[in-house]
């Protein structure tokens, strides 16, 4: 019953920046955790960053110091600011939400391509 809509993907040069946004909608009691995962061609989906409803964030080692996740609990949105992008960051990025009582929801994904 939860829908997630992502925006902000695109093409950027190495060293550049992008901001991804995700908005949740539906009848939701509480979204406990929201975050971003990514999947590159030929690879399995991996965690990028997650953030709890208390604002506690966790990042994959590969993006620490470069990406920052934030959320607006009232608006049920989550944002990922990506700086110092590298070609290996190229992937489809998926928004994720863990909510009560619905459970886990996924967005459709947005393409991020880092290339010269």
mmCIF file of C-alpha atoms in Angstrom:
data_model
loop_
_atom_site.group_PDB
_atom_site.id
_atom_site.type_symbol
_atom_site.label_atom_id
_atom_site.label_comp_id
_atom_site.label_asym_id
_atom_site.label_seq_id
_atom_site.Cartn_x
_atom_site.Cartn_y
_atom_site.Cartn_z
ATOM 1 C CA UNK A 1 0.000 0.000 0.000
ATOM 2 C CA UNK A 2 3.079 2.275 0.039
ATOM 3 C CA UNK A 3 4.285 3.892 -3.162
ATOM 4 C CA UNK A 4 7.782 5.330 -3.542
ATOM 5 C CA UNK A 5 8.606 7.829 -6.285
ATOM 6 C CA UNK A 6 12.250 8.628 -7.056
ATOM 7 C CA UNK A 7 13.728 11.572 -8.923
ATOM 8 C CA UNK A 8 17.093 13.187 -9.601
ATOM 9 C CA UNK A 9 18.998 10.584 -11.581
ATOM 10 C CA UNK A 10 21.008 11.464 -14.655
ATOM 11 C CA UNK A 11 24.413 11.733 -16.289
ATOM 12 C CA UNK A 12 27.280 13.435 -14.480
ATOM 13 C CA UNK A 13 31.038 13.685 -14.987
ATOM 14 C CA UNK A 14 33.462 12.113 -12.510
ATOM 15 C CA UNK A 15 33.871 14.394 -9.516
ATOM 16 C CA UNK A 16 30.431 15.887 -9.990
ATOM 17 C CA UNK A 17 27.364 15.800 -7.778
ATOM 18 C CA UNK A 18 23.750 14.675 -7.925
ATOM 19 C CA UNK A 19 20.823 14.755 -5.537
ATOM 20 C CA UNK A 20 18.291 11.938 -5.438
ATOM 21 C CA UNK A 21 14.897 12.363 -3.817
ATOM 22 C CA UNK A 22 12.208 9.881 -2.870
ATOM 23 C CA UNK A 23 8.662 10.570 -1.703
ATOM 24 C CA UNK A 24 6.440 8.003 -0.022
ATOM 25 C CA UNK A 25 2.669 8.010 -0.231
ATOM 26 C CA UNK A 26 -0.158 5.913 1.141
ATOM 27 C CA UNK A 27 -1.829 5.230 4.448
ATOM 28 C CA UNK A 28 1.184 4.633 6.686
ATOM 29 C CA UNK A 29 1.350 4.474 10.452
ATOM 30 C CA UNK A 30 5.117 4.861 10.677
ATOM 31 C CA UNK A 31 8.118 4.664 8.349
ATOM 32 C CA UNK A 32 10.889 3.386 10.590
ATOM 33 C CA UNK A 33 13.739 3.270 8.085
ATOM 34 C CA UNK A 34 14.210 4.802 4.650
ATOM 35 C CA UNK A 35 17.202 4.460 2.409
ATOM 36 C CA UNK A 36 18.852 3.911 -0.922
ATOM 37 C CA UNK A 37 20.193 0.803 -2.601
ATOM 38 C CA UNK A 38 21.861 0.452 -5.980
ATOM 39 C CA UNK A 39 22.415 -2.222 -8.585
ATOM 40 C CA UNK A 40 25.029 -2.079 -11.324
ATOM 41 C CA UNK A 41 24.893 -4.286 -14.445
ATOM 42 C CA UNK A 42 25.917 -7.832 -13.625
ATOM 43 C CA UNK A 43 26.007 -7.177 -9.881
ATOM 44 C CA UNK A 44 23.587 -7.759 -7.039
ATOM 45 C CA UNK A 45 21.745 -4.959 -5.315
ATOM 46 C CA UNK A 46 23.735 -3.358 -2.498
ATOM 47 C CA UNK A 47 22.982 -0.970 0.326
ATOM 48 C CA UNK A 48 24.107 2.628 -0.172
ATOM 49 C CA UNK A 49 22.697 4.446 2.857
ATOM 50 C CA UNK A 50 19.802 4.138 5.290
ATOM 51 C CA UNK A 51 18.389 6.468 7.921
ATOM 52 C CA UNK A 52 16.043 5.796 10.840
ATOM 53 C CA UNK A 53 13.144 7.931 11.997
ATOM 54 C CA UNK A 54 15.475 9.218 14.721
ATOM 55 C CA UNK A 55 17.949 10.478 12.123
ATOM 56 C CA UNK A 56 20.589 7.791 12.643
ATOM 57 C CA UNK A 57 22.319 7.092 9.339
ATOM 58 C CA UNK A 58 24.440 4.218 8.109
ATOM 59 C CA UNK A 59 26.522 4.223 4.932
ATOM 60 C CA UNK A 60 28.287 1.693 2.805
ATOM 61 C CA UNK A 61 32.052 2.002 3.184
ATOM 62 C CA UNK A 62 32.390 2.834 -0.497
ATOM 63 C CA UNK A 63 30.351 6.049 -0.149
ATOM 64 C CA UNK A 64 31.295 7.282 3.327
ATOM 65 C CA UNK A 65 32.478 10.873 3.226
ATOM 66 C CA UNK A 66 30.999 11.415 -0.231
ATOM 67 C CA UNK A 67 27.256 10.787 0.158
ATOM 68 C CA UNK A 68 24.846 12.195 2.711
ATOM 69 C CA UNK A 69 21.351 10.926 3.471
ATOM 70 C CA UNK A 70 18.594 12.931 5.142
ATOM 71 C CA UNK A 71 14.848 12.639 5.656
ATOM 72 C CA UNK A 72 11.748 14.654 6.401
ATOM 73 C CA UNK A 73 9.556 12.496 8.622
ATOM 74 C CA UNK A 74 6.443 14.627 8.259
ATOM 75 C CA UNK A 75 6.679 14.720 4.472
ATOM 76 C CA UNK A 76 7.800 11.085 4.287
ATOM 77 C CA UNK A 77 10.700 11.904 2.002
ATOM 78 C CA UNK A 78 14.336 10.851 1.885
ATOM 79 C CA UNK A 79 17.172 12.581 0.039
ATOM 80 C CA UNK A 80 20.608 11.367 -1.007
ATOM 81 C CA UNK A 81 23.231 13.990 -1.814
ATOM 82 C CA UNK A 82 26.053 12.421 -3.803
ATOM 83 C CA UNK A 83 29.359 14.266 -4.115
ATOM 84 C CA UNK A 84 32.702 13.371 -5.685
ATOM 85 C CA UNK A 85 31.016 10.829 -7.907
ATOM 86 C CA UNK A 86 33.087 8.056 -9.436
ATOM 87 C CA UNK A 87 32.439 5.859 -12.476
ATOM 88 C CA UNK A 88 31.932 2.911 -10.127
ATOM 89 C CA UNK A 89 28.916 4.737 -8.665
ATOM 90 C CA UNK A 90 27.097 4.102 -11.944
ATOM 91 C CA UNK A 91 24.000 2.041 -11.171
ATOM 92 C CA UNK A 92 20.250 2.071 -10.863
ATOM 93 C CA UNK A 93 19.424 3.571 -7.490
ATOM 94 C CA UNK A 94 16.348 2.316 -5.632
ATOM 95 C CA UNK A 95 14.491 3.981 -2.793
ATOM 96 C CA UNK A 96 13.471 1.720 0.083
ATOM 97 C CA UNK A 97 11.135 2.167 3.024
ATOM 98 C CA UNK A 98 10.492 -0.079 6.007
ATOM 99 C CA UNK A 99 7.160 0.898 7.499
ATOM 100 C CA UNK A 100 4.677 -0.320 10.056
ATOM 101 C CA UNK A 101 2.354 -2.064 9.528
ATOM 102 C CA UNK A 102 2.880 -2.344 5.749
ATOM 103 C CA UNK A 103 6.429 -3.706 5.643
ATOM 104 C CA UNK A 104 9.145 -3.152 3.044
ATOM 105 C CA UNK A 105 8.523 -1.148 -0.124
ATOM 106 C CA UNK A 106 10.699 -0.374 -3.142
ATOM 107 C CA UNK A 107 10.699 2.345 -5.763
ATOM 108 C CA UNK A 108 11.021 1.771 -9.496
ATOM 109 C CA UNK A 109 14.645 2.927 -9.587
ATOM 110 C CA UNK A 110 16.456 5.853 -11.185
ATOM 111 C CA UNK A 111 19.570 5.621 -13.363
ATOM 112 C CA UNK A 112 22.778 7.348 -12.273
ATOM 113 C CA UNK A 113 25.591 7.360 -14.822
ATOM 114 C CA UNK A 114 29.031 8.770 -14.007
ATOM 115 C CA UNK A 115 31.094 9.116 -17.163
ATOM 116 C CA UNK A 116 33.343 11.507 -19.069
#
